[in-house]
Structures are given as C-alpha cells and as structure tokens.
Amino acid sequence: MRVVVQNDKSRSNGATAAHRRRAARRSLIRGGITALAVAALASGCAPVEGRSTGPSGAGAGPSGRPLKAPPPLGSPHPHSEHAHAGAAPPGKFPSARAAHAARVAAARRWRLARVPLTAPPPPAKKPRITTRDGFEVAGHEELGLPPVFTTVPTKQKVVFLTIDDGAEKDPAFLRMMSDLQVPYTAFLSDYLIKEDYGYFERMQDAGVVLNNHTLHHPYLPALSYLRQKREICGMQEVIERRYGKRPVLFRPPFGNYDRDTLRAAKRCGIEYVPLWNEEVFVDRWDYREWDRRIRPGDIVLTHFRGRDDWKGTMPDMIRRFLNKVTAEGYAVARLEDYL
C-alpha cells in the first residue's frame, strides 16, 4: 500500500529532548503514568529541520507581482476601515476609527512591525477542495475519501494559520491572539491536552475551532486499519465530549498517511485533511515549494511550543509569522470559512 510521507525525520527523531524532559518531570510529580502514555510522549511531534517536502515536487500555485508592504505601524489609514486585520466585533467600539486605534495599540503592545491586515469576507461560494497532485492514495476519488490539500484555491491574498498538538499552554499566547483578533485553527492530540483541557476550552470560547490530531500522535501508516480508526475516532469522541462538537478536519501526525488512514478518517466523520505549504518556527520559516514563496490560500503550520523546545515563546513565533505575512500584503483568514 502506498504511504504518503511528509516528514519521516520527525518520526525517527521522536519528541525533542526538552519535550521528553518536560514529560519526565510531569511523571515524577504525578507519581508515574501508564506505559501507554510513556509511549505516546515518546512519539510527540518534533519541529522539522530544514525545508519541508512532500510527495509532490510541484511548485504549483499562482505567481504574483511584487507585493507592496502595508504602511508602518501607526501610519494613517490608507484606504478604508477594512484595511487592517482583526477588526473588533460589531458594537465593541463606537466607530471604525476607535476600532482601528485599538488595533494599532494592540499591535504596539505585542511589538509587531505593522498592524495585521484584515481578511476580506469569505467567499459566498466556497472553493472546490480537491486532493493535491501527488498526494492521492489508490481509489481516492472512487472511495470518496477526504481531500488532502496544502493550499485553498483562492485569489484572495489570505493565508491560514494552523497549530498542532497542544504541548505548550501559554496564557500569553491566548491573550495575544485575542488582542489582535487573529484567527487560527488547532489540531489537538489528547495525550498532550489532557493535562489542561480548560486551556483549550478558553481557546474555543475565543472562536477557535478544535480539530483532530489523533489520541497519541503515532506514525499512522505503521498501524493496522483498526488501530488507525481507534486513534482517529477516539480523538473525535474526546473533542465531542469535552468541547461539544465533533470535528470535520483531521491532520495526520507528521503529515504521513496511507489509504487506511483516509478510510478510517472518513468512517470517523472527517471531511477534510489539510496539510501545509509553509511551516513557521520562532526563528525561521520552512517552505514546501522550491521558490520559498507564500501564495494566496496557503496553509501555514506551526506547533504549540515554548522555550523548552524553541529559542523563544509562542508570542515570539506569532510575531515572526505576522510580520512576514503582513509585510508581503497577506491577511490571516479562518480556514473553516473557506471549507
């Protein structure tokens, strides 16, 4: 059976050393954990080093003209009240001017280079999502398996931020994203979120959709169909029980899957399998495409990580992410609004 591989070096390395040390400290405090949990912690998703590559070497995607950066932070509004991102909810401010002033203040508070751009309204007619060339499995269309994609087909200058696993639970990150009104999508693994389900409940209360990243973050193609189904359906049940809604989005750990993975995902109620076209860390970006460019509709991956794993915090990572996409003229949109 064909296996679609994204990041095997992550699988071979397992969790980062810092992540393992953190897990060991937790186990000492709690007086021991089950063997299953130990195995799960050892298979955590480590940041991928170097350029991310997929089974397709295609550099497909619209080529754009050189992008004009938006004005520096605090500059007069260039066009309309919609030119800056994360507009406050209706009624929160007495005027568009007050809302914009609040956004400028938030951007300064979090030390951004520019005020993030506002995403345009999502399309009334949703784009047709299909599996990216080279990412198919045998019988993909015939079996009606969920599409696997790295970019949403759109001409709008938007990108989608997605964050995986749930290892780091930084309150400052929640405050920053709420302050800036930046949308993102979370893909969670139960073995990492179970120590603080409430953190992700607060995230959901802020409007974030919580999606499936399996119970224990295993390398799925090494498992039987039934074990893959247990990992995926089990996480569906955890999210439904804890947060009230069964996800329709699923991301396989490390981006690796086979036909059984997608068959199991479909059986568990999954409709889409978004992967990513770029990955952002606290100190760099990695790219799938050869030309190392962001394209309209690209999905960007990052992880819930902090100083134990990175040379910085989640707010530091978000600052790097927003500074780049804003400088290149992109807004951050909500992935679920395009599906």
Tab-separated table of C-alpha atoms in Angstrom:
chain	number	residue	atom	x	y	z
A	1	MET	CA	0.000	0.000	0.000
A	2	ARG	CA	1.331	3.435	-0.932
A	3	VAL	CA	2.333	5.601	2.000
A	4	VAL	CA	2.319	9.365	1.553
A	5	VAL	CA	5.235	10.696	3.579
A	6	GLN	CA	5.811	14.273	4.693
A	7	ASN	CA	8.351	14.345	7.500
A	8	ASP	CA	9.901	10.974	8.271
A	9	LYS	CA	12.839	12.619	10.024
A	10	SER	CA	10.416	13.924	12.635
A	11	ARG	CA	9.199	10.391	13.184
A	12	SER	CA	12.679	8.977	13.570
A	13	ASN	CA	13.746	11.698	15.979
A	14	GLY	CA	10.552	11.452	18.046
A	15	ALA	CA	9.875	14.170	20.573
A	16	THR	CA	12.503	16.790	21.230
A	17	ALA	CA	14.777	16.204	24.204
A	18	ALA	CA	13.223	19.128	26.016
A	19	HIS	CA	9.769	17.711	25.437
A	20	ARG	CA	10.888	14.376	26.912
A	21	ARG	CA	12.413	16.144	29.919
A	22	ARG	CA	9.165	18.003	30.476
A	23	ALA	CA	7.235	14.758	30.286
A	24	ALA	CA	9.588	13.136	32.800
A	25	ARG	CA	9.105	15.986	35.237
A	26	ARG	CA	5.339	15.622	34.979
A	27	SER	CA	5.591	11.896	35.609
A	28	LEU	CA	7.655	12.439	38.789
A	29	ILE	CA	5.164	14.954	40.091
A	30	ARG	CA	2.223	12.706	39.451
A	31	GLY	CA	3.887	9.595	40.778
A	32	GLY	CA	4.050	7.722	37.483
A	33	ILE	CA	1.967	7.346	34.363
A	34	THR	CA	0.812	4.384	32.319
A	35	ALA	CA	3.036	2.651	29.799
A	36	LEU	CA	0.754	3.817	27.037
A	37	ALA	CA	1.246	7.440	27.980
A	38	VAL	CA	5.019	6.976	28.065
A	39	ALA	CA	4.951	5.541	24.549
A	40	ALA	CA	2.741	8.382	23.423
A	41	LEU	CA	5.040	11.039	24.825
A	42	ALA	CA	7.972	9.472	23.033
A	43	SER	CA	6.172	9.870	19.718
A	44	GLY	CA	5.447	13.600	20.034
A	45	CYS	CA	5.752	15.855	17.027
A	46	ALA	CA	9.202	17.405	16.903
A	47	PRO	CA	9.816	20.531	14.854
A	48	VAL	CA	11.033	19.639	11.381
A	49	GLU	CA	14.506	20.776	10.493
A	50	GLY	CA	15.259	22.233	7.109
A	51	ARG	CA	12.989	22.505	4.122
A	52	SER	CA	9.692	20.655	4.321
A	53	THR	CA	8.996	18.466	1.325
A	54	GLY	CA	6.048	16.386	0.262
A	55	PRO	CA	5.436	13.586	-2.145
A	56	SER	CA	4.864	16.080	-4.898
A	57	GLY	CA	7.732	18.244	-6.064
A	58	ALA	CA	5.345	20.530	-7.893
A	59	GLY	CA	5.736	24.240	-7.369
A	60	ALA	CA	2.155	24.829	-8.430
A	61	GLY	CA	0.376	27.993	-7.461
A	62	PRO	CA	-0.335	31.408	-8.888
A	63	SER	CA	2.674	33.624	-9.363
A	64	GLY	CA	2.087	37.171	-8.231
A	65	ARG	CA	3.565	40.562	-8.869
A	66	PRO	CA	5.962	42.021	-6.299
A	67	LEU	CA	3.935	42.797	-3.211
A	68	LYS	CA	3.696	46.240	-1.753
A	69	ALA	CA	4.058	46.238	2.000
A	70	PRO	CA	1.377	47.953	4.076
A	71	PRO	CA	2.245	51.165	5.900
A	72	PRO	CA	4.372	51.012	9.054
A	73	LEU	CA	2.656	50.671	12.392
A	74	GLY	CA	0.735	53.779	13.313
A	75	SER	CA	0.568	55.227	9.804
A	76	PRO	CA	-2.662	56.907	8.710
A	77	HIS	CA	-5.305	54.547	7.366
A	78	PRO	CA	-4.630	54.210	3.619
A	79	HIS	CA	-7.989	53.144	2.206
A	80	SER	CA	-10.865	52.179	4.468
A	81	GLU	CA	-11.771	50.728	7.836
A	82	HIS	CA	-11.295	47.256	6.311
A	83	ALA	CA	-7.590	47.650	5.548
A	84	HIS	CA	-6.390	46.351	8.905
A	85	ALA	CA	-6.909	42.910	10.339
A	86	GLY	CA	-8.802	41.621	13.297
A	87	ALA	CA	-11.462	44.306	13.344
A	88	ALA	CA	-13.221	44.280	16.691
A	89	PRO	CA	-16.669	42.676	16.935
A	90	PRO	CA	-19.561	44.986	15.975
A	91	GLY	CA	-20.574	47.265	18.810
A	92	LYS	CA	-17.333	46.938	20.774
A	93	PHE	CA	-16.118	50.352	19.628
A	94	PRO	CA	-18.198	53.445	18.830
A	95	SER	CA	-16.580	53.930	15.419
A	96	ALA	CA	-14.289	52.393	12.857
A	97	ARG	CA	-11.689	54.963	13.900
A	98	ALA	CA	-11.836	53.777	17.522
A	99	ALA	CA	-11.606	50.148	16.418
A	100	HIS	CA	-8.565	50.948	14.299
A	101	ALA	CA	-6.943	52.831	17.157
A	102	ALA	CA	-7.445	49.807	19.391
A	103	ARG	CA	-5.841	47.593	16.779
A	104	VAL	CA	-2.849	49.894	16.461
A	105	ALA	CA	-2.487	49.879	20.258
A	106	ALA	CA	-2.651	46.058	20.337
A	107	ALA	CA	-0.037	45.766	17.592
A	108	ARG	CA	2.267	48.091	19.535
A	109	ARG	CA	1.654	46.224	22.763
A	110	TRP	CA	2.732	42.958	21.138
A	111	ARG	CA	5.650	44.654	19.339
A	112	LEU	CA	4.531	43.982	15.782
A	113	ALA	CA	6.176	45.871	12.938
A	114	ARG	CA	2.795	46.646	11.334
A	115	VAL	CA	-0.882	46.331	12.077
A	116	PRO	CA	-2.036	42.996	10.602
A	117	LEU	CA	-4.227	43.242	7.528
A	118	THR	CA	-7.915	42.441	7.567
A	119	ALA	CA	-9.034	39.336	5.718
A	120	PRO	CA	-11.727	40.005	3.118
A	121	PRO	CA	-15.139	38.418	3.676
A	122	PRO	CA	-15.005	34.687	2.891
A	123	PRO	CA	-16.432	33.746	-0.495
A	124	ALA	CA	-20.181	33.165	-0.615
A	125	LYS	CA	-19.491	30.178	-2.853
A	126	LYS	CA	-16.893	28.007	-1.191
A	127	PRO	CA	-13.961	26.898	-3.357
A	128	ARG	CA	-13.915	23.292	-4.506
A	129	ILE	CA	-11.311	21.458	-2.427
A	130	THR	CA	-9.511	18.633	-4.180
A	131	THR	CA	-6.516	16.470	-3.322
A	132	ARG	CA	-3.198	17.952	-4.366
A	133	ASP	CA	-1.471	16.143	-7.224
A	134	GLY	CA	0.872	13.516	-5.851
A	135	PHE	CA	-0.940	13.312	-2.518
A	136	GLU	CA	-3.574	10.792	-3.665
A	137	VAL	CA	-3.937	7.215	-2.474
A	138	ALA	CA	-5.277	4.327	-4.558
A	139	GLY	CA	-9.007	4.732	-5.173
A	140	HIS	CA	-9.058	8.181	-3.566
A	141	GLU	CA	-11.916	9.615	-5.632
A	142	GLU	CA	-13.715	6.318	-6.184
A	143	LEU	CA	-13.911	5.724	-2.434
A	144	GLY	CA	-14.911	9.328	-1.744
A	145	LEU	CA	-12.001	9.782	0.665
A	146	PRO	CA	-11.378	13.202	2.250
A	147	PRO	CA	-9.270	15.540	0.098
A	148	VAL	CA	-5.673	16.141	1.182
A	149	PHE	CA	-4.507	19.658	0.362
A	150	THR	CA	-1.867	22.238	1.240
A	151	THR	CA	-3.474	25.350	-0.262
A	152	VAL	CA	-7.057	26.544	-0.574
A	153	PRO	CA	-7.869	27.619	-4.145
A	154	THR	CA	-8.500	31.357	-3.864
A	155	LYS	CA	-7.287	34.561	-5.468
A	156	GLN	CA	-7.719	36.433	-2.214
A	157	LYS	CA	-4.450	37.397	-0.551
A	158	VAL	CA	-5.024	35.338	2.553
A	159	VAL	CA	-3.152	32.602	4.402
A	160	PHE	CA	-4.414	30.220	7.075
A	161	LEU	CA	-2.604	29.632	10.369
A	162	THR	CA	-2.857	26.128	11.858
A	163	ILE	CA	-1.280	24.978	15.135
A	164	ASP	CA	-0.633	21.355	16.054
A	165	ASP	CA	-0.593	19.049	19.062
A	166	GLY	CA	-1.145	21.096	22.269
A	167	ALA	CA	2.150	20.625	24.139
A	168	GLU	CA	2.612	24.274	25.190
A	169	LYS	CA	-0.192	26.050	27.042
A	170	ASP	CA	0.961	29.654	27.192
A	171	PRO	CA	-1.637	32.110	28.579
A	172	ALA	CA	0.199	34.984	26.880
A	173	PHE	CA	-0.469	33.344	23.511
A	174	LEU	CA	-4.226	33.333	24.178
A	175	ARG	CA	-4.105	36.980	25.224
A	176	MET	CA	-2.097	37.966	22.159
A	177	MET	CA	-4.403	36.257	19.684
A	178	SER	CA	-7.489	37.664	21.389
A	179	ASP	CA	-5.997	41.159	21.470
A	180	LEU	CA	-5.025	41.054	17.810
A	181	GLN	CA	-8.160	39.156	16.698
A	182	VAL	CA	-6.063	36.812	14.536
A	183	PRO	CA	-7.899	33.605	13.526
A	184	TYR	CA	-6.251	30.192	13.633
A	185	THR	CA	-7.175	26.513	13.623
A	186	ALA	CA	-5.969	23.994	16.239
A	187	PHE	CA	-5.246	20.291	15.655
A	188	LEU	CA	-5.029	18.546	19.029
A	189	SER	CA	-3.706	15.251	20.420
A	190	ASP	CA	-5.328	14.002	23.609
A	191	TYR	CA	-2.164	12.784	25.329
A	192	LEU	CA	-0.908	16.390	25.344
A	193	ILE	CA	-4.094	18.332	26.075
A	194	LYS	CA	-5.469	16.059	28.809
A	195	GLU	CA	-3.355	17.751	31.490
A	196	ASP	CA	-5.272	21.003	30.910
A	197	TYR	CA	-8.475	20.629	28.909
A	198	GLY	CA	-9.553	24.024	30.242
A	199	TYR	CA	-6.837	25.864	28.309
A	200	PHE	CA	-8.321	24.709	25.025
A	201	GLU	CA	-11.830	25.432	26.251
A	202	ARG	CA	-10.752	29.055	26.660
A	203	MET	CA	-9.352	28.891	23.143
A	204	GLN	CA	-12.664	27.577	21.839
A	205	ASP	CA	-14.542	30.317	23.708
A	206	ALA	CA	-12.466	32.830	21.709
A	207	GLY	CA	-13.785	31.330	18.452
A	208	VAL	CA	-11.068	28.813	17.601
A	209	VAL	CA	-12.188	25.501	16.075
A	210	LEU	CA	-10.590	22.471	17.751
A	211	ASN	CA	-9.760	19.640	15.357
A	212	ASN	CA	-8.365	16.109	15.330
A	213	HIS	CA	-4.653	15.175	15.503
A	214	THR	CA	-5.198	11.656	16.977
A	215	LEU	CA	-5.142	10.416	20.556
A	216	HIS	CA	-1.430	9.616	20.892
A	217	HIS	CA	0.272	11.093	17.805
A	218	PRO	CA	1.564	7.817	16.293
A	219	TYR	CA	3.061	7.223	12.874
A	220	LEU	CA	-0.215	6.054	11.372
A	221	PRO	CA	0.984	4.081	8.309
A	222	ALA	CA	2.693	1.631	10.691
A	223	LEU	CA	-0.670	0.751	12.255
A	224	SER	CA	-3.474	-1.508	11.064
A	225	TYR	CA	-6.712	-0.024	9.801
A	226	LEU	CA	-8.459	-0.804	13.102
A	227	ARG	CA	-5.721	0.809	15.205
A	228	GLN	CA	-5.729	3.901	12.986
A	229	LYS	CA	-9.500	4.080	13.330
A	230	ARG	CA	-9.155	3.832	17.113
A	231	GLU	CA	-6.695	6.747	17.127
A	232	ILE	CA	-8.861	8.969	14.933
A	233	CYS	CA	-12.353	8.066	16.165
A	234	GLY	CA	-11.117	8.108	19.751
A	235	MET	CA	-9.977	11.711	19.359
A	236	GLN	CA	-13.287	12.580	17.735
A	237	GLU	CA	-15.017	11.329	20.862
A	238	VAL	CA	-12.690	13.224	23.203
A	239	ILE	CA	-13.288	16.531	21.423
A	240	GLU	CA	-17.038	15.964	21.220
A	241	ARG	CA	-17.244	15.024	24.905
A	242	ARG	CA	-15.015	17.828	26.155
A	243	TYR	CA	-15.886	20.619	23.738
A	244	GLY	CA	-19.324	19.728	22.388
A	245	LYS	CA	-18.623	19.376	18.672
A	246	ARG	CA	-17.268	16.560	16.548
A	247	PRO	CA	-14.509	17.835	14.198
A	248	VAL	CA	-14.644	17.516	10.411
A	249	LEU	CA	-10.933	18.401	9.947
A	250	PHE	CA	-8.119	15.964	10.628
A	251	ARG	CA	-4.356	16.286	10.269
A	252	PRO	CA	-2.325	13.052	10.415
A	253	PRO	CA	0.732	13.212	12.692
A	254	PHE	CA	3.849	14.278	10.780
A	255	GLY	CA	1.611	14.650	7.694
A	256	ASN	CA	2.071	10.921	6.959
A	257	TYR	CA	-0.817	8.696	5.899
A	258	ASP	CA	-1.907	5.808	3.698
A	259	ARG	CA	-5.233	4.685	2.264
A	260	ASP	CA	-6.263	3.080	5.559
A	261	THR	CA	-5.700	6.434	7.291
A	262	LEU	CA	-8.124	8.204	4.969
A	263	ARG	CA	-10.612	5.331	5.057
A	264	ALA	CA	-10.589	5.441	8.851
A	265	ALA	CA	-10.861	9.243	8.870
A	266	LYS	CA	-13.904	9.116	6.604
A	267	ARG	CA	-15.504	6.464	8.804
A	268	CYS	CA	-14.958	8.723	11.831
A	269	GLY	CA	-16.736	11.664	10.172
A	270	ILE	CA	-13.750	13.568	8.784
A	271	GLU	CA	-14.416	15.607	5.631
A	272	TYR	CA	-11.076	17.357	5.020
A	273	VAL	CA	-7.385	16.594	5.591
A	274	PRO	CA	-5.480	19.901	5.413
A	275	LEU	CA	-1.701	19.657	5.452
A	276	TRP	CA	0.511	22.738	4.932
A	277	ASN	CA	2.620	24.630	2.444
A	278	GLU	CA	4.826	26.508	4.906
A	279	GLU	CA	5.919	25.985	8.488
A	280	VAL	CA	6.854	28.801	10.854
A	281	PHE	CA	9.117	28.493	13.880
A	282	VAL	CA	10.245	31.075	16.378
A	283	ASP	CA	13.461	31.674	14.414
A	284	ARG	CA	12.709	30.766	10.778
A	285	TRP	CA	10.264	29.719	8.060
A	286	ASP	CA	10.377	26.442	6.097
A	287	TYR	CA	8.754	26.027	2.681
A	288	ARG	CA	7.364	23.156	0.660
A	289	GLU	CA	7.751	24.920	-2.702
A	290	TRP	CA	11.106	25.321	-4.399
A	291	ASP	CA	10.880	29.107	-4.710
A	292	ARG	CA	10.240	29.647	-0.972
A	293	ARG	CA	7.290	31.951	-1.549
A	294	ILE	CA	3.930	32.358	0.137
A	295	ARG	CA	0.954	32.018	-2.208
A	296	PRO	CA	-2.718	33.018	-1.855
A	297	GLY	CA	-4.601	30.394	0.128
A	298	ASP	CA	-1.537	28.726	1.627
A	299	ILE	CA	-1.922	26.793	4.862
A	300	VAL	CA	0.822	27.565	7.385
A	301	LEU	CA	1.783	25.062	10.079
A	302	THR	CA	3.258	25.706	13.489
A	303	HIS	CA	3.190	23.929	16.862
A	304	PHE	CA	2.265	24.644	20.452
A	305	ARG	CA	5.851	25.090	21.666
A	306	GLY	CA	7.745	27.294	24.098
A	307	ARG	CA	11.228	27.887	25.470
A	308	ASP	CA	11.725	24.220	26.353
A	309	ASP	CA	11.765	23.472	22.616
A	310	TRP	CA	12.360	26.804	20.888
A	311	LYS	CA	14.592	29.832	21.347
A	312	GLY	CA	11.541	31.832	22.286
A	313	THR	CA	7.862	31.761	23.123
A	314	MET	CA	4.657	31.294	21.168
A	315	PRO	CA	4.128	35.079	21.062
A	316	ASP	CA	7.638	35.343	19.570
A	317	MET	CA	6.618	32.847	16.877
A	318	ILE	CA	3.368	34.693	16.154
A	319	ARG	CA	5.311	37.952	15.871
A	320	ARG	CA	7.583	36.387	13.231
A	321	PHE	CA	4.583	34.959	11.397
A	322	LEU	CA	2.532	38.162	11.367
A	323	ASN	CA	5.435	40.444	10.493
A	324	LYS	CA	6.207	38.415	7.381
A	325	VAL	CA	2.714	37.838	6.044
A	326	THR	CA	1.699	41.441	6.700
A	327	ALA	CA	4.818	42.832	5.031
A	328	GLU	CA	4.017	40.735	1.959
A	329	GLY	CA	0.457	42.009	1.805
A	330	TYR	CA	-1.349	38.953	3.179
A	331	ALA	CA	-4.128	38.786	5.743
A	332	VAL	CA	-4.807	35.820	8.007
A	333	ALA	CA	-8.194	34.217	7.386
A	334	ARG	CA	-10.130	31.469	9.141
A	335	LEU	CA	-9.647	28.140	7.368
A	336	GLU	CA	-13.105	26.819	8.235
A	337	ASP	CA	-14.717	29.803	6.483
A	338	TYR	CA	-13.370	28.539	3.144
A	339	LEU	CA	-14.452	24.906	3.507
